mmCIF file of C-alpha atoms and ligand atoms in Angstrom:
data_model
loop_
_atom_site.group_PDB
_atom_site.id
_atom_site.type_symbol
_atom_site.label_atom_id
_atom_site.label_comp_id
_atom_site.label_asym_id
_atom_site.label_seq_id
_atom_site.Cartn_x
_atom_site.Cartn_y
_atom_site.Cartn_z
ATOM 1 C CA MET A 1 0.010 0.045 -0.019
ATOM 2 C CA ILE A 2 1.380 3.428 -0.901
ATOM 3 C CA LYS A 3 -0.474 6.416 0.654
ATOM 4 C CA GLN A 4 0.132 10.108 0.700
ATOM 5 C CA LYS A 5 -0.190 11.379 4.284
ATOM 6 C CA THR A 6 0.746 14.398 6.396
ATOM 7 C CA LEU A 7 2.124 14.720 9.847
ATOM 8 C CA LYS A 8 0.113 16.772 12.421
ATOM 9 C CA ASN A 9 1.664 20.009 11.190
ATOM 10 C CA ASN A 10 0.750 19.147 7.556
ATOM 11 C CA PHE A 11 4.269 18.063 6.646
ATOM 12 C CA PRO A 12 3.687 15.749 3.637
ATOM 13 C CA TYR A 13 5.092 12.272 3.300
ATOM 14 C CA ILE A 14 4.494 9.005 1.544
ATOM 15 C CA ASP A 15 3.665 5.998 3.615
ATOM 16 C CA ILE A 16 4.526 2.503 2.171
ATOM 17 C CA GLN A 17 3.626 -0.838 3.653
ATOM 18 C CA ASN A 18 3.925 -4.153 1.983
ATOM 19 C CA LYS A 19 4.634 -7.782 2.866
ATOM 20 C CA TYR A 20 8.448 -7.130 3.105
ATOM 21 C CA ALA A 21 8.790 -3.825 4.890
ATOM 22 C CA LYS A 22 7.382 -0.426 5.809
ATOM 23 C CA ALA A 23 8.885 3.002 4.834
ATOM 24 C CA LYS A 24 8.220 6.679 5.078
ATOM 25 C CA ILE A 25 9.457 9.320 2.589
ATOM 26 C CA ALA A 26 9.099 13.060 3.065
ATOM 27 C CA LEU A 27 8.268 15.076 -0.086
ATOM 28 C CA GLN A 28 10.677 17.661 1.316
ATOM 29 C CA GLY A 29 14.087 16.471 0.162
ATOM 30 C CA ALA A 30 12.666 13.097 -1.191
ATOM 31 C CA HIS A 31 13.895 12.093 2.255
ATOM 32 C CA VAL A 32 13.416 8.388 3.316
ATOM 33 C CA PHE A 33 13.101 8.817 7.043
ATOM 34 C CA GLU A 34 11.981 5.331 7.911
ATOM 35 C CA TYR A 35 12.579 1.838 6.621
ATOM 36 C CA GLN A 36 12.058 -1.341 8.540
ATOM 37 C CA ALA A 37 11.900 -4.802 7.128
ATOM 38 C CA VAL A 38 9.520 -7.324 8.653
ATOM 39 C CA ASP A 39 11.093 -9.016 11.714
ATOM 40 C CA LYS A 40 14.196 -6.777 11.527
ATOM 41 C CA PRO A 41 15.120 -3.672 13.567
ATOM 42 C CA ALA A 42 14.794 -0.216 11.950
ATOM 43 C CA LEU A 43 17.547 0.197 9.363
ATOM 44 C CA LEU A 44 17.537 3.998 9.539
ATOM 45 C CA TRP A 45 18.278 6.124 12.542
ATOM 46 C CA LEU A 46 16.016 9.111 13.104
ATOM 47 C CA SER A 47 16.809 11.709 15.798
ATOM 48 C CA ASP A 48 14.167 12.023 18.519
ATOM 49 C CA ALA A 49 14.623 15.787 18.146
ATOM 50 C CA ALA A 50 14.486 15.870 14.303
ATOM 51 C CA TYR A 51 12.619 18.858 12.732
ATOM 52 C CA PHE A 52 9.837 18.117 10.381
ATOM 53 C CA THR A 53 9.563 21.745 9.321
ATOM 54 C CA GLU A 54 9.443 23.358 5.937
ATOM 55 C CA GLY A 55 12.960 24.482 4.882
ATOM 56 C CA LYS A 56 14.852 22.639 7.649
ATOM 57 C CA ALA A 57 16.809 19.439 7.000
ATOM 58 C CA ILE A 58 15.660 16.262 8.722
ATOM 59 C CA ARG A 59 18.251 14.840 11.167
ATOM 60 C CA GLY A 60 18.244 11.102 10.337
ATOM 61 C CA GLY A 61 17.100 8.735 7.553
ATOM 62 C CA ILE A 62 18.619 9.483 4.141
ATOM 63 C CA PRO A 63 19.240 13.163 3.448
ATOM 64 C CA LEU A 64 20.208 13.753 -0.205
ATOM 65 C CA CYS A 65 23.153 16.154 -0.750
ATOM 66 C CA PHE A 66 23.134 17.944 -4.105
ATOM 67 C CA PRO A 67 24.590 19.816 -6.020
ATOM 68 C CA TRP A 68 27.525 19.910 -3.592
ATOM 69 C CA PHE A 69 28.567 17.849 -0.605
ATOM 70 C CA GLY A 70 29.496 19.650 2.647
ATOM 71 C CA LYS A 71 30.440 23.291 2.412
ATOM 72 C CA HIS A 72 30.257 25.030 -0.954
ATOM 73 C CA LYS A 73 33.795 25.160 -2.515
ATOM 74 C CA SER A 74 34.012 28.961 -2.636
ATOM 75 C CA ASP A 75 31.095 30.520 -0.855
ATOM 76 C CA ASP A 76 30.467 29.637 2.819
ATOM 77 C CA ALA A 77 27.199 31.571 2.805
ATOM 78 C CA LEU A 78 25.562 28.907 0.570
ATOM 79 C CA PRO A 79 23.718 26.099 2.321
ATOM 80 C CA GLN A 80 25.766 23.119 3.563
ATOM 81 C CA HIS A 81 25.140 19.985 1.409
ATOM 82 C CA GLY A 82 23.272 22.008 -1.244
ATOM 83 C CA PHE A 83 19.573 22.672 -1.541
ATOM 84 C CA ALA A 84 17.933 19.333 -2.642
ATOM 85 C CA ARG A 85 17.379 18.156 0.935
ATOM 86 C CA THR A 86 15.259 21.142 1.842
ATOM 87 C CA ALA A 87 13.414 21.561 -1.493
ATOM 88 C CA LEU A 88 9.928 20.233 -2.075
ATOM 89 C CA TRP A 89 9.992 17.315 -4.520
ATOM 90 C CA GLU A 90 7.134 16.004 -6.586
ATOM 91 C CA LEU A 91 5.850 12.418 -6.476
ATOM 92 C CA VAL A 92 5.681 11.330 -10.109
ATOM 93 C CA LEU A 93 5.235 7.573 -9.957
ATOM 94 C CA GLU A 94 3.945 5.019 -7.483
ATOM 95 C CA GLU A 95 3.555 1.317 -8.231
ATOM 96 C CA GLU A 96 3.198 -1.981 -6.547
ATOM 97 C CA LEU A 97 5.518 -4.472 -8.303
ATOM 98 C CA VAL A 98 4.529 -8.070 -9.152
ATOM 99 C CA ASP A 99 6.713 -9.537 -6.400
ATOM 100 C CA GLY A 100 4.821 -7.510 -3.814
ATOM 101 C CA SER A 101 7.477 -4.821 -3.331
ATOM 102 C CA SER A 102 6.829 -1.085 -3.954
ATOM 103 C CA HIS A 103 8.444 1.634 -6.118
ATOM 104 C CA VAL A 104 8.016 5.367 -5.992
ATOM 105 C CA GLN A 105 9.762 8.003 -7.984
ATOM 106 C CA LEU A 106 10.172 11.627 -6.902
ATOM 107 C CA LYS A 107 11.395 14.507 -9.006
ATOM 108 C CA LEU A 108 13.053 17.947 -8.548
ATOM 109 C CA CYS A 109 13.887 20.494 -11.312
ATOM 110 C CA GLU A 110 15.485 23.881 -11.167
ATOM 111 C CA SER A 111 13.374 26.773 -9.701
ATOM 112 C CA SER A 112 13.934 30.445 -9.182
ATOM 113 C CA GLN A 113 15.306 29.590 -5.728
ATOM 114 C CA SER A 114 17.752 26.942 -6.949
ATOM 115 C CA LEU A 115 18.894 29.117 -9.919
ATOM 116 C CA ALA A 116 19.760 31.864 -7.374
ATOM 117 C CA LEU A 117 22.042 29.377 -5.597
ATOM 118 C CA TRP A 118 23.313 27.308 -8.541
ATOM 119 C CA ASN A 119 22.742 28.725 -12.014
ATOM 120 C CA TYR A 120 21.983 25.514 -13.942
ATOM 121 C CA ARG A 121 18.905 23.746 -15.218
ATOM 122 C CA PHE A 122 18.693 20.131 -14.089
ATOM 123 C CA GLU A 123 16.322 17.299 -13.396
ATOM 124 C CA LEU A 124 16.845 15.047 -10.371
ATOM 125 C CA THR A 125 14.900 11.864 -9.819
ATOM 126 C CA LEU A 126 14.985 9.608 -6.789
ATOM 127 C CA ASP A 127 13.690 6.022 -7.248
ATOM 128 C CA VAL A 128 12.925 4.209 -3.937
ATOM 129 C CA TYR A 129 12.367 0.473 -4.001
ATOM 130 C CA VAL A 130 10.908 -0.889 -0.795
ATOM 131 C CA GLY A 131 11.243 -4.673 -0.554
ATOM 132 C CA GLU A 132 13.189 -7.197 1.489
ATOM 133 C CA ALA A 133 16.075 -4.723 0.946
ATOM 134 C CA LEU A 134 15.875 -0.945 0.459
ATOM 135 C CA ARG A 135 17.238 0.245 -2.881
ATOM 136 C CA VAL A 136 17.557 3.991 -3.832
ATOM 137 C CA VAL A 137 18.727 5.452 -7.085
ATOM 138 C CA ILE A 138 19.411 9.130 -7.656
ATOM 139 C CA SER A 139 19.673 10.272 -11.293
ATOM 140 C CA VAL A 140 21.093 13.710 -12.180
ATOM 141 C CA TYR A 141 20.054 14.852 -15.640
ATOM 142 C CA ASN A 142 21.767 17.771 -17.140
ATOM 143 C CA THR A 143 18.994 19.797 -18.888
ATOM 144 C CA ASP A 144 21.224 22.880 -19.305
ATOM 145 C CA THR A 145 23.378 23.836 -22.279
ATOM 146 C CA ARG A 146 26.625 23.804 -20.260
ATOM 147 C CA ALA A 147 28.375 20.938 -18.456
ATOM 148 C CA PHE A 148 28.177 21.137 -14.661
ATOM 149 C CA GLU A 149 30.094 19.640 -11.776
ATOM 150 C CA VAL A 150 28.158 17.898 -9.007
ATOM 151 C CA GLY A 151 28.795 16.522 -5.504
ATOM 152 C CA THR A 152 26.004 14.174 -4.561
ATOM 153 C CA ALA A 153 25.413 11.981 -1.525
ATOM 154 C CA PHE A 154 23.135 9.638 0.263
ATOM 155 C CA HIS A 155 23.951 11.026 3.721
ATOM 156 C CA THR A 156 22.490 7.846 5.298
ATOM 157 C CA TYR A 157 22.093 7.583 9.093
ATOM 158 C CA PHE A 158 22.012 3.945 10.248
ATOM 159 C CA GLN A 159 20.598 2.788 13.503
ATOM 160 C CA VAL A 160 22.961 0.658 15.580
ATOM 161 C CA SER A 161 22.723 -1.239 18.904
ATOM 162 C CA ASN A 162 25.586 0.956 20.205
ATOM 163 C CA ILE A 163 28.290 2.845 18.396
ATOM 164 C CA ASP A 164 30.830 0.910 20.478
ATOM 165 C CA ASP A 165 29.665 -2.348 18.840
ATOM 166 C CA VAL A 166 30.058 -1.081 15.205
ATOM 167 C CA ARG A 167 32.663 -2.604 12.883
ATOM 168 C CA ILE A 168 32.936 -1.301 9.311
ATOM 169 C CA GLU A 169 34.406 -3.607 6.682
ATOM 170 C CA GLY A 170 35.463 -2.902 3.078
ATOM 171 C CA LEU A 171 37.602 0.211 3.503
ATOM 172 C CA LYS A 172 40.983 -1.437 4.086
ATOM 173 C CA GLY A 173 43.611 0.242 1.900
ATOM 174 C CA ALA A 174 41.335 3.235 1.058
ATOM 175 C CA VAL A 175 42.838 6.646 1.332
ATOM 176 C CA TYR A 176 40.746 9.084 3.425
ATOM 177 C CA TYR A 177 40.580 12.725 4.178
ATOM 178 C CA ASP A 178 40.135 13.426 7.865
ATOM 179 C CA ALA A 179 37.994 16.624 7.994
ATOM 180 C CA LEU A 180 38.758 17.092 11.739
ATOM 181 C CA THR A 181 42.544 17.187 11.364
ATOM 182 C CA GLN A 182 42.501 18.153 7.680
ATOM 183 C CA SER A 183 44.986 15.401 6.868
ATOM 184 C CA THR A 184 45.102 12.344 4.587
ATOM 185 C CA HIS A 185 45.598 8.769 5.734
ATOM 186 C CA THR A 186 45.192 5.142 4.616
ATOM 187 C CA GLU A 187 42.728 2.851 6.330
ATOM 188 C CA LYS A 188 44.482 -0.083 7.953
ATOM 189 C CA GLY A 189 41.598 -2.591 8.308
ATOM 190 C CA THR A 190 38.321 -2.874 10.115
ATOM 191 C CA LEU A 191 37.067 0.565 11.254
ATOM 192 C CA SER A 192 35.555 1.066 14.628
ATOM 193 C CA ILE A 193 34.420 4.429 16.129
ATOM 194 C CA HIS A 194 35.304 5.599 19.578
ATOM 195 C CA GLU A 195 35.413 9.407 19.173
ATOM 196 C CA GLU A 196 34.177 12.099 16.820
ATOM 197 C CA THR A 197 34.787 10.963 13.238
ATOM 198 C CA ASP A 198 34.338 12.813 9.948
ATOM 199 C CA ARG A 199 36.102 11.312 6.996
ATOM 200 C CA VAL A 200 35.762 11.032 3.240
ATOM 201 C CA TYR A 201 37.189 7.778 1.867
ATOM 202 C CA GLN A 202 38.033 7.389 -1.777
ATOM 203 C CA THR A 203 37.465 3.751 -2.752
ATOM 204 C CA HIS A 204 36.537 1.592 -5.750
ATOM 205 C CA ASN A 205 35.061 -1.086 -3.614
ATOM 206 C CA ASP A 206 31.323 -1.275 -4.439
ATOM 207 C CA THR A 207 30.423 -3.402 -1.393
ATOM 208 C CA LEU A 208 30.871 -2.349 2.200
ATOM 209 C CA SER A 209 29.351 -3.690 5.284
ATOM 210 C CA PHE A 210 29.014 -2.900 8.931
ATOM 211 C CA SER A 211 27.858 -4.939 11.931
ATOM 212 C CA ASP A 212 26.570 -4.107 15.387
ATOM 213 C CA ALA A 213 25.868 -6.577 18.256
ATOM 214 C CA LYS A 214 23.213 -8.509 16.346
ATOM 215 C CA TYR A 215 23.029 -7.550 12.689
ATOM 216 C CA SER A 216 25.293 -7.138 9.666
ATOM 217 C CA THR A 217 24.193 -4.622 7.004
ATOM 218 C CA SER A 218 25.432 -4.751 3.481
ATOM 219 C CA ILE A 219 25.834 -1.561 1.347
ATOM 220 C CA GLU A 220 26.116 -2.369 -2.378
ATOM 221 C CA SER A 221 26.559 0.695 -4.615
ATOM 222 C CA LYS A 222 27.114 1.832 -8.198
ATOM 223 C CA GLY A 223 28.250 5.225 -9.559
ATOM 224 C CA SER A 224 30.146 6.253 -6.386
ATOM 225 C CA SER A 225 33.803 6.042 -5.456
ATOM 226 C CA SER A 226 33.621 7.876 -2.133
ATOM 227 C CA VAL A 227 32.223 7.005 1.230
ATOM 228 C CA VAL A 228 31.821 9.427 4.064
ATOM 229 C CA VAL A 229 31.952 8.151 7.682
ATOM 230 C CA TRP A 230 30.530 10.457 10.344
ATOM 231 C CA ASN A 231 29.672 10.371 13.972
ATOM 232 C CA PRO A 232 29.468 13.707 15.833
ATOM 233 C CA TRP A 233 30.145 12.157 19.265
ATOM 234 C CA LYS A 234 29.156 13.746 22.509
ATOM 235 C CA GLU A 235 30.302 17.442 22.411
ATOM 236 C CA LYS A 236 28.898 18.074 18.886
ATOM 237 C CA SER A 237 25.645 16.306 19.736
ATOM 238 C CA LEU A 238 25.195 18.566 22.756
ATOM 239 C CA ALA A 239 25.628 21.568 20.428
ATOM 240 C CA MET A 240 23.104 20.348 17.892
ATOM 241 C CA ALA A 241 19.452 21.353 18.605
ATOM 242 C CA ASP A 242 17.985 18.556 16.572
ATOM 243 C CA MET A 243 20.011 15.862 18.246
ATOM 244 C CA THR A 244 19.377 14.473 21.729
ATOM 245 C CA ASP A 245 22.447 14.449 23.998
ATOM 246 C CA ASP A 246 22.978 10.706 23.732
ATOM 247 C CA GLY A 247 21.778 10.380 20.082
ATOM 248 C CA TYR A 248 25.236 9.673 18.809
ATOM 249 C CA GLU A 249 25.450 6.436 20.676
ATOM 250 C CA SER A 250 22.874 4.726 18.441
ATOM 251 C CA MET A 251 23.867 6.025 14.952
ATOM 252 C CA VAL A 252 26.535 5.973 12.378
ATOM 253 C CA CYS A 253 26.517 7.753 8.967
ATOM 254 C CA LEU A 254 27.996 5.786 6.110
ATOM 255 C CA GLU A 255 27.409 7.862 3.040
ATOM 256 C CA THR A 256 27.614 6.535 -0.474
ATOM 257 C CA SER A 257 28.604 9.677 -2.303
ATOM 258 C CA ASN A 258 30.435 11.568 -4.998
ATOM 259 C CA ALA A 259 32.486 13.764 -2.596
ATOM 260 C CA ARG A 260 35.829 15.560 -2.759
ATOM 261 C CA GLU A 261 37.985 13.956 -5.484
ATOM 262 C CA ASP A 262 34.889 11.974 -6.662
ATOM 263 C CA THR A 263 32.759 14.966 -7.834
ATOM 264 C CA ARG A 264 31.410 14.288 -11.328
ATOM 265 C CA TRP A 265 31.033 16.426 -14.451
ATOM 266 C CA VAL A 266 27.788 15.879 -16.290
ATOM 267 C CA GLU A 267 27.527 17.017 -19.911
ATOM 268 C CA PRO A 268 24.417 18.558 -21.406
ATOM 269 C CA SER A 269 21.705 15.866 -22.106
ATOM 270 C CA GLU A 270 23.687 13.354 -20.035
ATOM 271 C CA VAL A 271 22.700 11.609 -16.829
ATOM 272 C CA HIS A 272 24.808 10.450 -13.837
ATOM 273 C CA ARG A 273 23.431 7.952 -11.323
ATOM 274 C CA ILE A 274 24.328 6.728 -7.901
ATOM 275 C CA GLU A 275 22.446 3.679 -6.620
ATOM 276 C CA VAL A 276 22.707 1.867 -3.336
ATOM 277 C CA ARG A 277 21.071 -1.198 -1.877
ATOM 278 C CA TYR A 278 20.937 -1.815 1.850
ATOM 279 C CA SER A 279 20.185 -5.297 3.266
ATOM 280 C CA GLN A 280 20.348 -6.636 6.813
ATOM 281 C CA SER A 281 21.093 -10.100 8.094
ATOM 282 C CA GLU A 282 21.197 -11.540 11.612
ATOM 283 C CA ILE A 283 24.749 -12.355 12.796
HETATM 284 O O1 TA6 B 301 28.778 13.986 6.235
HETATM 285 C C1 TA6 B 301 29.476 14.535 7.331
HETATM 286 C C2 TA6 B 301 29.117 15.980 7.436
HETATM 287 O O2 TA6 B 301 29.546 16.712 6.329
HETATM 288 C C3 TA6 B 301 29.772 16.521 8.756
HETATM 289 O O3 TA6 B 301 30.831 17.363 8.497
HETATM 290 C C4 TA6 B 301 28.660 17.066 9.551
HETATM 291 O O4 TA6 B 301 28.593 18.397 9.586
HETATM 292 C C5 TA6 B 301 27.460 16.379 8.922
HETATM 293 O O5 TA6 B 301 27.710 16.171 7.594
HETATM 294 C C6 TA6 B 301 26.061 16.943 9.149
HETATM 295 O O6 TA6 B 301 25.806 18.047 8.437
HETATM 296 P P1 TA6 B 301 24.428 18.912 8.671
HETATM 297 O O7 TA6 B 301 24.522 20.010 7.703
HETATM 298 O O8 TA6 B 301 23.310 17.927 8.329
HETATM 299 O O9 TA6 B 301 24.441 19.301 10.066
#
């Protein structure tokens, strides 16, 4: 079942329930803020203090970063992570597939507001497939007459039993930029997180995984050669109004992206896609 609903304050979202899973997607930002497969724990972390307010990014789920990741290259006054996550998208397709899973497609094109921030015409679509696994595909179409460079990301927040239990596999040998120390290093092996962490890994490995105390989650991607790993830890959480003080203990961001060295040029009439599939299994 796919239904258009609103929260109490009229914030619009799409509610999906089928034999495999349930999911919720806000029209603002085409933001998947809930996905839970039958008999599994919630895949996505959502802050207990998240804003569901027009124009404010939702803390948790899968924020979409576009057309730049992080701070704008040359203008700090422009919004962090671009404008796609706070823009109102349009639902253009909803279908129940023959195997009982569900598919929706949302779309965002340039507007007077986007052109004021980034002077290109574009069409973005997000396809969300809700089944035994969660699959999301973002397509960046260049409808302008000039090539453009984009940084794009699924800034995914995963729910974990406890951050101390988390082990991330698949980054061994990858070179990463540590945004906290502004230095570059090479990952030695399994990554675990015991302090504030904010890194951009460059990697050609299309399959990563992480585990917590009970589940292992696989992240299979295409179209991306960078992965961001983020946890704000205690002090930063205290400073964030949309995060509870202990929120950092139950989340980790592993972001399939085109960030830093992995930004992409898209020629007129061309399309660039990133897709990712998340699936959980009990350990
Ligand atoms: O993906 C990591 C990061 O870029 C961090 O530097 C951190 O600021 C985080 O994203 C959250 O950004 P936000 O704008 O959502 O507060």
